[in-house]
Short mmCIF file of C-alpha atoms and ligand atoms in Angstrom, two decimals:
data_model
loop_
_atom_site.label_atom_id
_atom_site.label_comp_id
_atom_site.label_asym_id
_atom_site.label_seq_id
_atom_site.Cartn_x
_atom_site.Cartn_y
_atom_site.Cartn_z
CA MET A 23 -40.87 -34.47 -38.56
CA SER A 24 -40.88 -36.60 -35.40
CA THR A 25 -37.61 -37.66 -33.72
CA THR A 26 -37.31 -39.86 -30.66
CA TYR A 27 -34.78 -39.11 -27.91
CA ASP A 28 -34.08 -40.62 -24.52
CA ALA A 29 -34.81 -37.22 -22.97
CA VAL A 30 -36.15 -33.81 -23.93
CA ILE A 31 -35.24 -30.71 -21.91
CA ILE A 32 -37.26 -27.50 -22.34
CA GLY A 33 -35.32 -24.36 -21.41
CA THR A 34 -31.63 -23.66 -20.84
CA GLY A 35 -31.82 -22.04 -17.40
CA GLN A 36 -29.76 -23.17 -14.43
CA ALA A 37 -30.97 -26.79 -14.38
CA GLY A 38 -31.39 -27.79 -18.04
CA PRO A 39 -27.79 -27.48 -19.30
CA PRO A 40 -26.09 -29.35 -16.41
CA LEU A 41 -28.78 -32.01 -16.66
CA ALA A 42 -28.08 -32.37 -20.39
CA LYS A 43 -24.41 -32.89 -19.53
CA ARG A 44 -25.16 -35.63 -16.98
CA LEU A 45 -27.65 -37.41 -19.25
CA SER A 46 -25.19 -37.26 -22.13
CA ALA A 47 -22.43 -38.70 -19.93
CA ALA A 48 -24.84 -41.51 -19.03
CA GLY A 49 -25.10 -42.35 -22.74
CA MET A 50 -28.55 -40.90 -23.40
CA SER A 51 -29.65 -39.02 -26.50
CA ILE A 52 -31.06 -35.60 -25.63
CA ALA A 53 -32.93 -32.77 -27.30
CA ILE A 54 -32.72 -29.40 -25.54
CA VAL A 55 -34.88 -26.47 -26.60
CA GLU A 56 -34.32 -22.75 -26.04
CA ARG A 57 -36.69 -20.10 -27.36
CA HIS A 58 -34.69 -16.99 -26.50
CA LEU A 59 -31.29 -16.52 -24.83
CA PHE A 60 -29.11 -19.46 -23.80
CA GLY A 61 -28.51 -19.47 -20.05
CA GLY A 62 -31.89 -17.95 -19.21
CA THR A 63 -32.53 -15.39 -16.51
CA CYS A 64 -29.42 -15.68 -14.33
CA VAL A 65 -27.03 -15.31 -17.25
CA ASN A 66 -28.89 -12.71 -19.30
CA THR A 67 -31.19 -10.60 -17.13
CA GLY A 68 -30.66 -11.71 -13.53
CA CYS A 69 -27.73 -12.56 -11.29
CA ILE A 70 -24.79 -12.15 -13.65
CA PRO A 71 -25.56 -8.76 -15.22
CA THR A 72 -26.91 -7.27 -11.99
CA LYS A 73 -23.93 -8.39 -9.94
CA ALA A 74 -21.60 -7.02 -12.64
CA MET A 75 -23.41 -3.68 -12.30
CA VAL A 76 -23.31 -3.88 -8.49
CA ALA A 77 -19.52 -4.16 -8.89
CA SER A 78 -19.46 -0.96 -10.99
CA ALA A 79 -21.62 0.79 -8.40
CA TYR A 80 -19.27 -0.36 -5.65
CA ALA A 81 -16.29 1.03 -7.56
CA ALA A 82 -18.07 4.40 -7.86
CA GLN A 83 -18.85 4.41 -4.17
CA MET A 84 -15.30 3.51 -3.16
CA ALA A 85 -13.95 6.21 -5.47
CA ARG A 86 -16.19 8.75 -3.73
CA ARG A 87 -14.93 7.51 -0.37
CA ALA A 88 -11.28 7.37 -1.46
CA ALA A 89 -10.23 10.21 0.84
CA ASP A 90 -11.48 8.21 3.86
CA PHE A 91 -8.74 5.71 3.06
CA GLY A 92 -6.04 8.30 2.48
CA VAL A 93 -6.25 8.08 -1.29
CA ALA A 94 -6.42 11.35 -3.24
CA LEU A 95 -8.38 11.39 -6.49
CA ASP A 96 -8.16 14.53 -8.60
CA GLY A 97 -11.49 15.63 -10.05
CA SER A 98 -15.00 14.38 -9.42
CA VAL A 99 -16.24 10.84 -9.78
CA ARG A 100 -18.24 10.38 -12.98
CA VAL A 101 -20.03 7.21 -14.00
CA ASP A 102 -19.76 6.34 -17.68
CA MET A 103 -22.97 4.33 -18.17
CA PRO A 104 -22.18 3.11 -21.71
CA ARG A 105 -18.95 1.60 -20.30
CA VAL A 106 -20.78 0.12 -17.31
CA LYS A 107 -23.21 -1.43 -19.77
CA ALA A 108 -20.47 -2.64 -22.11
CA ARG A 109 -18.66 -4.34 -19.21
CA THR A 110 -21.91 -5.94 -18.03
CA ASP A 111 -22.86 -7.09 -21.53
CA ALA A 112 -19.41 -8.60 -22.07
CA ILE A 113 -19.55 -10.62 -18.83
CA SER A 114 -23.09 -11.78 -19.49
CA GLY A 115 -22.37 -12.46 -23.18
CA ARG A 116 -19.36 -14.68 -22.37
CA SER A 117 -21.49 -16.71 -20.02
CA ARG A 118 -24.32 -17.05 -22.58
CA ALA A 119 -21.87 -18.13 -25.29
CA GLY A 120 -20.33 -20.64 -22.86
CA VAL A 121 -23.71 -22.32 -22.25
CA GLU A 122 -24.57 -22.46 -25.95
CA THR A 123 -21.14 -23.74 -26.99
CA MET A 124 -21.18 -26.41 -24.31
CA LEU A 125 -24.60 -27.66 -25.44
CA ARG A 126 -23.79 -27.57 -29.15
CA HIS A 127 -20.64 -29.66 -28.56
CA LEU A 128 -22.22 -32.13 -26.18
CA ASP A 129 -22.23 -35.76 -27.36
CA ARG A 130 -25.66 -37.11 -28.31
CA CYS A 131 -27.26 -33.69 -27.70
CA THR A 132 -29.34 -31.88 -30.34
CA VAL A 133 -30.09 -28.20 -29.74
CA TYR A 134 -33.39 -26.78 -31.01
CA THR A 135 -34.13 -23.07 -31.01
CA GLY A 136 -37.75 -22.00 -30.82
CA HIS A 137 -40.77 -22.18 -28.57
CA ALA A 138 -41.52 -25.64 -27.19
CA ALA A 139 -45.03 -26.80 -26.32
CA PHE A 140 -46.36 -30.20 -25.30
CA ARG A 141 -48.52 -32.10 -27.77
CA SER A 142 -48.96 -35.04 -25.41
CA ALA A 143 -47.26 -36.48 -22.33
CA HIS A 144 -44.44 -37.79 -24.52
CA GLU A 145 -44.31 -35.23 -27.34
CA VAL A 146 -43.04 -31.68 -27.55
CA ALA A 147 -43.47 -29.55 -30.68
CA VAL A 148 -40.85 -26.96 -31.72
CA ALA A 149 -41.76 -25.18 -34.97
CA ASP A 150 -42.38 -28.08 -37.40
CA SER A 151 -40.37 -30.65 -35.41
CA VAL A 152 -41.91 -33.07 -32.94
CA LEU A 153 -39.59 -34.39 -30.24
CA ARG A 154 -40.61 -37.65 -28.61
CA ALA A 155 -39.22 -38.94 -25.31
CA ASP A 156 -40.22 -40.99 -22.29
CA ARG A 157 -38.47 -38.45 -20.03
CA ILE A 158 -39.19 -34.74 -20.34
CA PHE A 159 -37.65 -32.07 -18.11
CA ILE A 160 -39.17 -28.60 -17.87
CA ASN A 161 -36.81 -25.73 -16.97
CA VAL A 162 -38.71 -22.76 -18.39
CA GLY A 163 -38.13 -20.22 -15.58
CA GLY A 164 -40.17 -17.09 -15.10
CA ARG A 165 -40.42 -13.43 -15.97
CA ALA A 166 -41.27 -10.10 -14.35
CA ALA A 167 -44.98 -9.83 -13.61
CA PRO A 168 -46.09 -6.25 -12.95
CA PRO A 169 -49.62 -6.11 -11.51
CA PRO A 170 -52.30 -4.72 -13.88
CA LEU A 171 -52.44 -1.29 -12.24
CA PRO A 172 -54.49 1.38 -14.03
CA GLY A 173 -52.30 3.58 -16.22
CA LEU A 174 -49.28 1.26 -16.18
CA ASP A 175 -49.84 0.46 -19.85
CA ARG A 176 -49.59 4.18 -20.66
CA ILE A 177 -46.15 4.80 -19.15
CA PRO A 178 -42.89 3.34 -20.46
CA TYR A 179 -42.16 1.39 -17.28
CA LEU A 180 -39.01 -0.71 -16.83
CA THR A 181 -38.46 -4.29 -15.62
CA ASN A 182 -35.26 -6.09 -14.63
CA THR A 183 -34.77 -6.87 -18.35
CA SER A 184 -35.19 -3.35 -19.76
CA MET A 185 -33.17 -1.81 -16.88
CA LEU A 186 -30.14 -3.56 -18.35
CA ARG A 187 -30.59 -1.71 -21.64
CA LEU A 188 -30.28 1.76 -20.09
CA ASP A 189 -27.16 3.50 -21.26
CA ALA A 190 -27.83 6.73 -19.38
CA VAL A 191 -28.54 7.29 -15.70
CA PRO A 192 -32.22 8.13 -15.13
CA PRO A 193 -32.57 11.50 -13.36
CA HIS A 194 -35.15 10.09 -10.92
CA LEU A 195 -35.85 6.38 -10.74
CA VAL A 196 -39.02 5.37 -8.90
CA ILE A 197 -38.95 1.69 -7.92
CA VAL A 198 -42.17 -0.08 -6.99
CA GLY A 199 -41.30 -3.04 -4.75
CA GLY A 200 -38.92 -3.21 -1.79
CA SER A 201 -37.49 -6.69 -2.10
CA TYR A 202 -34.24 -7.93 -3.59
CA VAL A 203 -34.66 -6.87 -7.24
CA GLY A 204 -35.84 -3.37 -6.27
CA LEU A 205 -33.19 -2.84 -3.61
CA GLU A 206 -30.27 -4.01 -5.73
CA PHE A 207 -31.24 -1.78 -8.64
CA GLY A 208 -32.10 1.06 -6.26
CA GLN A 209 -28.74 1.18 -4.55
CA MET A 210 -26.73 0.68 -7.75
CA PHE A 211 -28.53 3.46 -9.62
CA ARG A 212 -28.24 5.77 -6.62
CA ARG A 213 -24.50 5.14 -6.75
CA PHE A 214 -24.52 5.78 -10.50
CA GLY A 215 -25.97 9.21 -9.68
CA ALA A 216 -29.75 8.87 -9.94
CA GLN A 217 -32.24 10.20 -7.45
CA VAL A 218 -34.05 7.05 -6.27
CA THR A 219 -37.38 6.52 -4.52
CA ILE A 220 -38.44 3.03 -3.42
CA VAL A 221 -42.18 2.54 -2.89
CA GLU A 222 -43.07 -0.46 -0.74
CA MET A 223 -46.59 -1.33 0.39
CA GLY A 224 -45.43 -3.28 3.44
CA PRO A 225 -44.31 -1.77 6.73
CA ARG A 226 -40.65 -2.61 6.05
CA LEU A 227 -38.14 -3.57 3.37
CA VAL A 228 -37.46 -7.28 2.73
CA GLY A 229 -40.46 -8.20 4.86
CA GLY A 230 -39.39 -11.84 5.24
CA GLU A 231 -36.37 -10.87 7.34
CA ASP A 232 -36.33 -10.08 11.07
CA GLU A 233 -37.18 -6.48 11.95
CA ASP A 234 -33.64 -5.57 13.00
CA VAL A 235 -32.25 -6.80 9.67
CA SER A 236 -34.92 -4.90 7.71
CA ALA A 237 -34.20 -1.77 9.77
CA ALA A 238 -30.45 -2.03 9.11
CA ILE A 239 -31.09 -2.42 5.37
CA HIS A 240 -33.37 0.62 5.52
CA ASP A 241 -30.61 2.63 7.27
CA ILE A 242 -27.99 1.58 4.71
CA LEU A 243 -30.17 2.71 1.79
CA THR A 244 -31.50 5.93 3.30
CA GLY A 245 -27.95 6.71 4.47
CA GLU A 246 -26.99 6.89 0.78
CA GLY A 247 -29.81 9.30 0.04
CA ILE A 248 -32.45 6.84 -1.23
CA ASP A 249 -35.97 7.90 -0.38
CA VAL A 250 -37.84 4.88 1.01
CA ARG A 251 -41.64 5.09 1.19
CA LEU A 252 -43.08 2.35 3.42
CA ASN A 253 -46.76 1.49 3.92
CA ALA A 254 -47.27 3.06 0.50
CA ARG A 255 -49.48 1.00 -1.81
CA CYS A 256 -49.11 1.98 -5.43
CA THR A 257 -52.61 2.11 -6.95
CA ARG A 258 -52.27 3.70 -10.41
CA PHE A 259 -50.02 5.68 -12.72
CA THR A 260 -50.44 8.84 -14.70
CA GLU A 261 -48.11 10.74 -16.99
CA ARG A 262 -47.43 14.50 -17.00
CA SER A 263 -44.98 16.34 -19.24
CA GLY A 264 -43.01 13.17 -19.92
CA ARG A 265 -42.77 12.26 -16.24
CA ALA A 266 -44.42 9.21 -14.67
CA ILE A 267 -46.43 9.68 -11.52
CA ALA A 268 -47.03 6.75 -9.18
CA HIS A 269 -50.11 7.36 -7.06
CA VAL A 270 -49.90 5.77 -3.65
CA GLU A 271 -52.25 5.09 -0.76
CA CYS A 272 -50.36 6.06 2.34
CA SER A 273 -50.89 7.52 5.78
CA ALA A 274 -47.73 9.66 5.65
CA GLY A 275 -45.92 11.49 2.85
CA SER A 276 -47.06 12.61 -0.56
CA PRO A 277 -49.77 10.54 -2.31
CA ALA A 278 -47.99 11.08 -5.66
CA VAL A 279 -44.41 10.06 -6.41
CA ASP A 280 -43.15 11.64 -9.57
CA GLY A 281 -40.11 10.34 -11.42
CA SER A 282 -38.42 10.28 -14.81
CA HIS A 283 -38.44 6.44 -14.90
CA VAL A 284 -40.40 3.70 -13.13
CA LEU A 285 -39.03 0.22 -12.40
CA MET A 286 -41.66 -2.38 -11.54
CA ALA A 287 -39.99 -4.84 -9.17
CA THR A 288 -43.13 -6.47 -7.83
CA GLY A 289 -42.61 -10.17 -8.34
CA ARG A 290 -42.36 -12.77 -11.03
CA ARG A 291 -44.55 -15.28 -12.84
CA PRO A 292 -43.62 -18.75 -14.24
CA ASN A 293 -43.43 -19.21 -18.04
CA THR A 294 -46.00 -21.98 -18.06
CA GLU A 295 -49.15 -20.63 -19.68
CA ASP A 296 -48.02 -21.27 -23.27
CA LEU A 297 -46.31 -24.61 -22.69
CA GLY A 298 -49.25 -26.83 -23.65
CA LEU A 299 -49.27 -28.39 -20.18
CA ASP A 300 -52.93 -29.36 -20.55
CA ALA A 301 -52.11 -31.49 -23.58
CA ALA A 302 -49.68 -33.43 -21.40
CA GLY A 303 -51.98 -33.46 -18.35
CA VAL A 304 -49.38 -31.68 -16.18
CA ALA A 305 -51.02 -29.88 -13.26
CA ARG A 306 -50.33 -26.23 -12.38
CA ASP A 307 -51.38 -24.40 -9.24
CA ASP A 308 -53.52 -21.25 -9.27
CA ARG A 309 -50.43 -19.04 -9.70
CA GLY A 310 -49.22 -21.02 -12.70
CA TYR A 311 -46.44 -22.96 -10.95
CA ILE A 312 -46.07 -26.59 -12.02
CA VAL A 313 -47.08 -28.87 -9.16
CA VAL A 314 -44.24 -31.20 -8.17
CA ASN A 315 -43.58 -33.68 -5.38
CA GLU A 316 -40.46 -33.76 -3.21
CA ARG A 317 -38.53 -35.46 -6.03
CA LEU A 318 -39.62 -32.72 -8.48
CA GLU A 319 -41.82 -35.14 -10.42
CA THR A 320 -44.93 -33.57 -11.91
CA SER A 321 -48.42 -35.05 -11.87
CA VAL A 322 -47.46 -37.03 -15.01
CA PRO A 323 -44.94 -39.88 -14.69
CA GLY A 324 -41.84 -39.22 -16.81
CA ILE A 325 -42.15 -35.40 -16.64
CA TRP A 326 -40.16 -33.34 -14.14
CA ALA A 327 -40.16 -29.57 -13.47
CA LEU A 328 -37.00 -27.83 -12.28
CA GLY A 329 -36.12 -24.27 -11.32
CA ASP A 330 -38.31 -21.23 -10.83
CA CYS A 331 -41.28 -22.78 -12.71
CA ASN A 332 -41.97 -25.30 -9.93
CA GLY A 333 -42.43 -22.67 -7.20
CA ARG A 334 -40.03 -24.51 -4.87
CA GLY A 335 -37.29 -21.90 -5.19
CA ALA A 336 -36.53 -18.65 -6.98
CA PHE A 337 -32.76 -18.66 -7.14
CA THR A 338 -29.98 -19.95 -9.31
CA HIS A 339 -28.77 -22.20 -6.51
CA THR A 340 -32.24 -23.69 -5.97
CA SER A 341 -32.58 -24.40 -9.70
CA TYR A 342 -29.11 -25.98 -9.81
CA ASN A 343 -29.96 -27.99 -6.68
CA ASP A 344 -33.13 -29.20 -8.45
CA PHE A 345 -30.88 -30.54 -11.21
CA GLU A 346 -28.70 -32.32 -8.64
CA ILE A 347 -31.74 -33.92 -6.97
CA VAL A 348 -33.29 -35.11 -10.23
CA ALA A 349 -29.98 -36.37 -11.68
CA ALA A 350 -29.02 -38.22 -8.50
CA ASN A 351 -32.41 -39.92 -8.26
CA LEU A 352 -32.47 -40.84 -11.92
CA LEU A 353 -28.87 -41.82 -12.55
CA ASP A 354 -27.30 -42.68 -9.19
CA GLY A 355 -30.16 -44.59 -7.56
CA ALA A 356 -30.30 -41.92 -4.86
CA SER A 357 -33.38 -40.82 -2.98
CA ARG A 358 -32.86 -37.09 -2.71
CA SER A 359 -35.65 -34.74 -1.88
CA VAL A 360 -36.19 -31.00 -2.21
CA SER A 361 -37.11 -30.84 1.48
CA ASP A 362 -33.51 -31.82 2.38
CA ARG A 363 -32.27 -28.38 1.44
CA ILE A 364 -31.91 -25.47 3.82
CA PRO A 365 -33.29 -22.16 2.56
CA ALA A 366 -30.46 -19.75 1.81
CA TYR A 367 -30.00 -16.65 -0.27
CA ALA A 368 -28.04 -13.43 -0.57
CA LEU A 369 -29.25 -9.90 -1.16
CA TYR A 370 -26.60 -8.05 -3.14
CA ILE A 371 -26.89 -4.58 -1.82
CA ASP A 372 -23.62 -3.30 -0.37
CA PRO A 373 -22.88 -4.56 2.18
CA PRO A 374 -24.61 -7.80 1.21
CA LEU A 375 -26.97 -9.87 3.30
CA GLY A 376 -26.26 -13.60 3.51
CA ARG A 377 -29.15 -15.59 4.97
CA ALA A 378 -29.27 -19.27 5.96
CA GLY A 379 -32.22 -21.09 7.47
CA LEU A 380 -34.82 -19.54 9.73
CA THR A 381 -35.19 -16.00 11.01
CA VAL A 382 -35.86 -15.56 14.72
CA SER A 383 -39.52 -14.79 13.96
CA ASP A 384 -39.83 -17.95 11.78
CA ALA A 385 -38.30 -20.08 14.50
CA ARG A 386 -40.60 -18.70 17.18
CA ARG A 387 -43.64 -19.12 14.93
CA ARG A 388 -42.68 -22.80 14.70
CA GLY A 389 -42.80 -23.01 18.46
CA ARG A 390 -39.04 -23.22 18.98
CA SER A 391 -37.53 -21.98 22.21
CA VAL A 392 -34.64 -19.97 20.83
CA LEU A 393 -31.39 -18.35 21.83
CA VAL A 394 -30.06 -15.53 19.69
CA GLY A 395 -26.60 -14.04 19.23
CA THR A 396 -26.34 -10.58 17.64
CA ARG A 397 -23.42 -8.27 16.94
CA PRO A 398 -23.24 -4.99 15.00
CA MET A 399 -20.60 -4.88 12.27
CA THR A 400 -19.03 -1.92 14.08
CA ARG A 401 -17.70 -4.60 16.48
CA VAL A 402 -16.22 -6.79 13.73
CA SER A 403 -12.54 -6.02 13.30
CA ARG A 404 -12.43 -6.95 9.60
CA ALA A 405 -15.29 -4.54 8.88
CA VAL A 406 -13.62 -1.73 10.83
CA GLU A 407 -10.32 -2.22 8.96
CA LYS A 408 -12.16 -2.12 5.62
CA GLY A 409 -14.15 0.95 6.65
CA GLU A 410 -17.38 -0.94 5.99
CA THR A 411 -19.15 -1.17 9.32
CA SER A 412 -22.83 -1.06 8.32
CA GLY A 413 -25.05 -3.96 9.25
CA LEU A 414 -25.16 -6.71 11.81
CA MET A 415 -24.75 -10.43 12.18
CA LYS A 416 -27.08 -12.71 14.09
CA ILE A 417 -27.55 -16.39 14.69
CA VAL A 418 -30.45 -18.32 16.16
CA VAL A 419 -30.26 -21.73 17.82
CA ASP A 420 -32.70 -24.07 19.52
CA ALA A 421 -32.21 -23.69 23.27
CA ALA A 422 -33.12 -27.29 24.02
CA SER A 423 -31.60 -29.32 21.18
CA GLN A 424 -28.65 -26.98 20.43
CA GLU A 425 -29.55 -27.18 16.72
CA ILE A 426 -28.44 -24.19 14.65
CA LEU A 427 -31.66 -22.86 13.15
CA GLY A 428 -30.50 -19.94 11.07
CA ALA A 429 -28.29 -16.91 10.64
CA ALA A 430 -28.11 -13.60 8.86
CA ILE A 431 -24.92 -11.74 8.10
CA LEU A 432 -25.67 -8.27 6.77
CA GLY A 433 -22.21 -6.83 6.39
CA THR A 434 -19.05 -6.81 4.36
CA GLY A 435 -18.41 -10.34 3.07
CA GLY A 436 -21.75 -11.53 4.46
CA ASP A 437 -22.57 -13.44 1.26
CA GLU A 438 -19.47 -15.60 1.77
CA ALA A 439 -19.22 -15.74 5.57
CA ILE A 440 -22.76 -17.14 5.88
CA HIS A 441 -21.54 -20.43 4.42
CA CYS A 442 -19.69 -21.39 7.59
CA VAL A 443 -23.07 -21.45 9.33
CA LEU A 444 -24.89 -23.03 6.38
CA ASP A 445 -22.41 -25.89 6.15
CA ALA A 446 -22.54 -26.54 9.91
CA MET A 447 -26.33 -26.70 9.54
CA TYR A 448 -26.02 -29.27 6.72
CA ALA A 449 -23.64 -31.27 8.93
CA LYS A 450 -26.32 -31.09 11.64
CA ALA A 451 -23.62 -29.88 14.02
CA ALA A 452 -24.83 -28.79 17.46
CA TYR A 453 -23.91 -25.14 17.96
CA PRO A 454 -21.10 -25.80 20.51
CA ILE A 455 -19.12 -27.52 17.72
CA LEU A 456 -19.15 -24.32 15.66
CA GLN A 457 -18.57 -22.27 18.80
CA ARG A 458 -15.31 -24.15 19.47
CA ALA A 459 -14.04 -23.97 15.87
CA MET A 460 -10.93 -21.84 15.43
CA HIS A 461 -11.57 -19.37 12.61
CA ILE A 462 -9.02 -17.22 10.80
CA HIS A 463 -8.32 -13.67 11.93
CA PRO A 464 -9.23 -11.10 10.71
CA THR A 465 -12.39 -12.29 9.00
CA VAL A 466 -16.11 -11.78 9.41
CA SER A 467 -16.50 -15.54 9.97
CA GLU A 468 -14.26 -15.44 13.04
CA LEU A 469 -17.09 -13.71 14.92
CA VAL A 470 -19.53 -16.58 14.37
CA PRO A 471 -18.05 -18.64 17.26
CA THR A 472 -18.04 -15.47 19.36
CA LEU A 473 -21.74 -14.89 18.61
CA LEU A 474 -22.46 -18.42 19.78
CA GLY A 475 -20.70 -17.67 23.04
CA GLU A 476 -22.98 -14.68 23.67
CA LEU A 477 -26.41 -16.25 23.13
CA LYS A 478 -29.38 -14.70 24.84
CA ARG A 479 -33.13 -15.21 24.87
CA PRO A 480 -34.93 -12.85 22.44
CA ASP A 481 -36.00 -10.70 25.43
CA GLY A 482 -32.31 -10.13 26.24
CA SER A 483 -32.10 -12.47 29.24
CA THR A 484 -29.43 -15.17 29.39
C1 FAD B 30 -32.83 -9.05 -11.46
C2 FAD B 30 -32.62 -10.44 -10.94
C3 FAD B 30 -31.52 -10.72 -10.17
C4 FAD B 30 -31.32 -12.00 -9.68
N1 FAD B 30 -30.23 -12.24 -8.89
C5 FAD B 30 -30.05 -13.47 -8.37
C6 FAD B 30 -28.92 -13.73 -7.56
O1 FAD B 30 -28.11 -12.87 -7.28
N2 FAD B 30 -28.76 -14.98 -7.08
C7 FAD B 30 -29.66 -16.00 -7.37
O2 FAD B 30 -29.46 -17.12 -6.90
N3 FAD B 30 -30.74 -15.77 -8.15
C8 FAD B 30 -30.95 -14.53 -8.66
N4 FAD B 30 -32.02 -14.31 -9.47
C9 FAD B 30 -32.94 -15.44 -9.78
C10 FAD B 30 -32.33 -16.34 -10.86
O3 FAD B 30 -31.97 -15.59 -11.98
C11 FAD B 30 -33.27 -17.49 -11.25
O4 FAD B 30 -33.78 -18.07 -10.08
C12 FAD B 30 -32.48 -18.49 -12.05
O5 FAD B 30 -32.10 -17.95 -13.28
C13 FAD B 30 -33.17 -19.84 -12.23
O6 FAD B 30 -33.91 -19.86 -13.35
P1 FAD B 30 -34.42 -21.19 -14.01
O7 FAD B 30 -33.36 -22.23 -14.08
O8 FAD B 30 -35.67 -21.58 -13.35
O9 FAD B 30 -34.80 -20.73 -15.49
P2 FAD B 30 -34.41 -19.45 -16.31
O10 FAD B 30 -33.01 -19.04 -16.04
O11 FAD B 30 -35.45 -18.42 -16.16
O12 FAD B 30 -34.40 -20.02 -17.79
C14 FAD B 30 -35.54 -20.52 -18.43
C15 FAD B 30 -35.24 -20.61 -19.90
O13 FAD B 30 -36.31 -21.29 -20.53
C16 FAD B 30 -36.59 -20.67 -21.77
N5 FAD B 30 -37.98 -20.99 -22.10
C17 FAD B 30 -39.08 -20.62 -21.42
N6 FAD B 30 -40.18 -21.15 -21.99
C18 FAD B 30 -39.75 -21.87 -23.06
C19 FAD B 30 -40.42 -22.63 -24.05
N7 FAD B 30 -41.75 -22.82 -24.04
N8 FAD B 30 -39.67 -23.20 -25.03
C20 FAD B 30 -38.32 -23.07 -25.02
N9 FAD B 30 -37.63 -22.35 -24.10
C21 FAD B 30 -38.35 -21.77 -23.13
C22 FAD B 30 -36.36 -19.20 -21.49
O14 FAD B 30 -36.12 -18.49 -22.68
C23 FAD B 30 -35.13 -19.25 -20.58
O15 FAD B 30 -33.95 -19.18 -21.32
C24 FAD B 30 -32.24 -13.05 -10.00
C25 FAD B 30 -33.34 -12.78 -10.81
C26 FAD B 30 -33.54 -11.49 -11.27
C27 FAD B 30 -34.74 -11.22 -12.13
#
């Protein structure tokens, strides 16, 4: 059966549902299709469950450190994984139900469950229904994409999705990949009591960050007893007596890392290969991402791609921002562009890293003459009072134009404090404006003006 709508949305990730709401409020009829779990990655297998688990891991860590704060706990700290999982599932489940309920009660919105695939540039098939619309929005997200390493198919490896089903702590978790998914799971499971080894082929963790930030992250993790193997390229897997062995090419350390469980945290792939994009004429790049312009329009007029599947971001906030751009251009007569946004993200190890804009290395690669302010968290009063002094904060500005180029706050509250810099960057404020702002004491943010008063050239000269 064929039904015509004003708009069809494929996927209920971080862009599809708010877009459905806006289109509905504008009086349009909408069909929205979900083939698996409402809310997509963030809600079910990404941000929400992992940050709920990070909170459990933090509680365990603080309980272990209770005596440092003058608090006596009788008995040892024991992590009850089934309860950690139940708490996580409840938080994630409430969010999933919230998305589904909102969509099912939305005026002029019809929800379809099942796999959607294009039949033409204006038609999407879901089971035996055909949905017709002049505007189609793709929000299909992505999934874990372990590389096809020999032997991987013969071990029961884990991904971010199956990690969330564990209801016991693995004795020894080997994690392949030293970026945000691997590090967040690594630290939380270490705190739950697992032995953890992180295998990273690059020379440092979170290779996109400046070296001092990567080194501080490395210190935080190894300080908790995580074994970090750098310059170690995983080449194949074997299995012996129920244990998985990751074989690595390395110049130092053992060439075999043996663990009870393996988590592959090596990157993600867009869910675009089974979407019938060829039938619609929508172009993909060689990694499967849908090609979009600055307004997130695909190669076919009337079809947009939002969220992780367009390769222009890999975060909940970038997907939601895609929705805002598309909705504003379509409904408000705006001319918003994806290039207007400033890169920003947080890494939710403890303490977290909040990052806005460019690193020092990025800025210098772009030919900027930079000034840099850096301060260890041991010199941040709020961190000292909380007994959480790991990490550092740094800010980089353009020496000539006084533009704030970027900042990293790796420290307690860094995920929140970074926003004072991010917002000043959006306001295009020259750094002296932020330097003269009076911030509240005691906070991490109060040191941002101080940092700007202590700027130096990267070689240390003033
Ligand atoms: C472990 C982990 C932790 C993360 N933590 C963070 C974090 O802390 N902060 C952050 O900003 N980001 C985080 N992310 C990234 C974040 O989850 C994603 O960037 C975010 O969910 C955006 O996804 P999306 O909107 O592109 O689509 P998704 O959320 O992936 O949703 C796509 C939806 O489309 C559906 N779908 C796919 N194909 C079809 C089809 N053909 N027919 C019908 N439906 C279809 C899928 O079932 C899915 O529900 C994390 C990711 C992971 C894996």
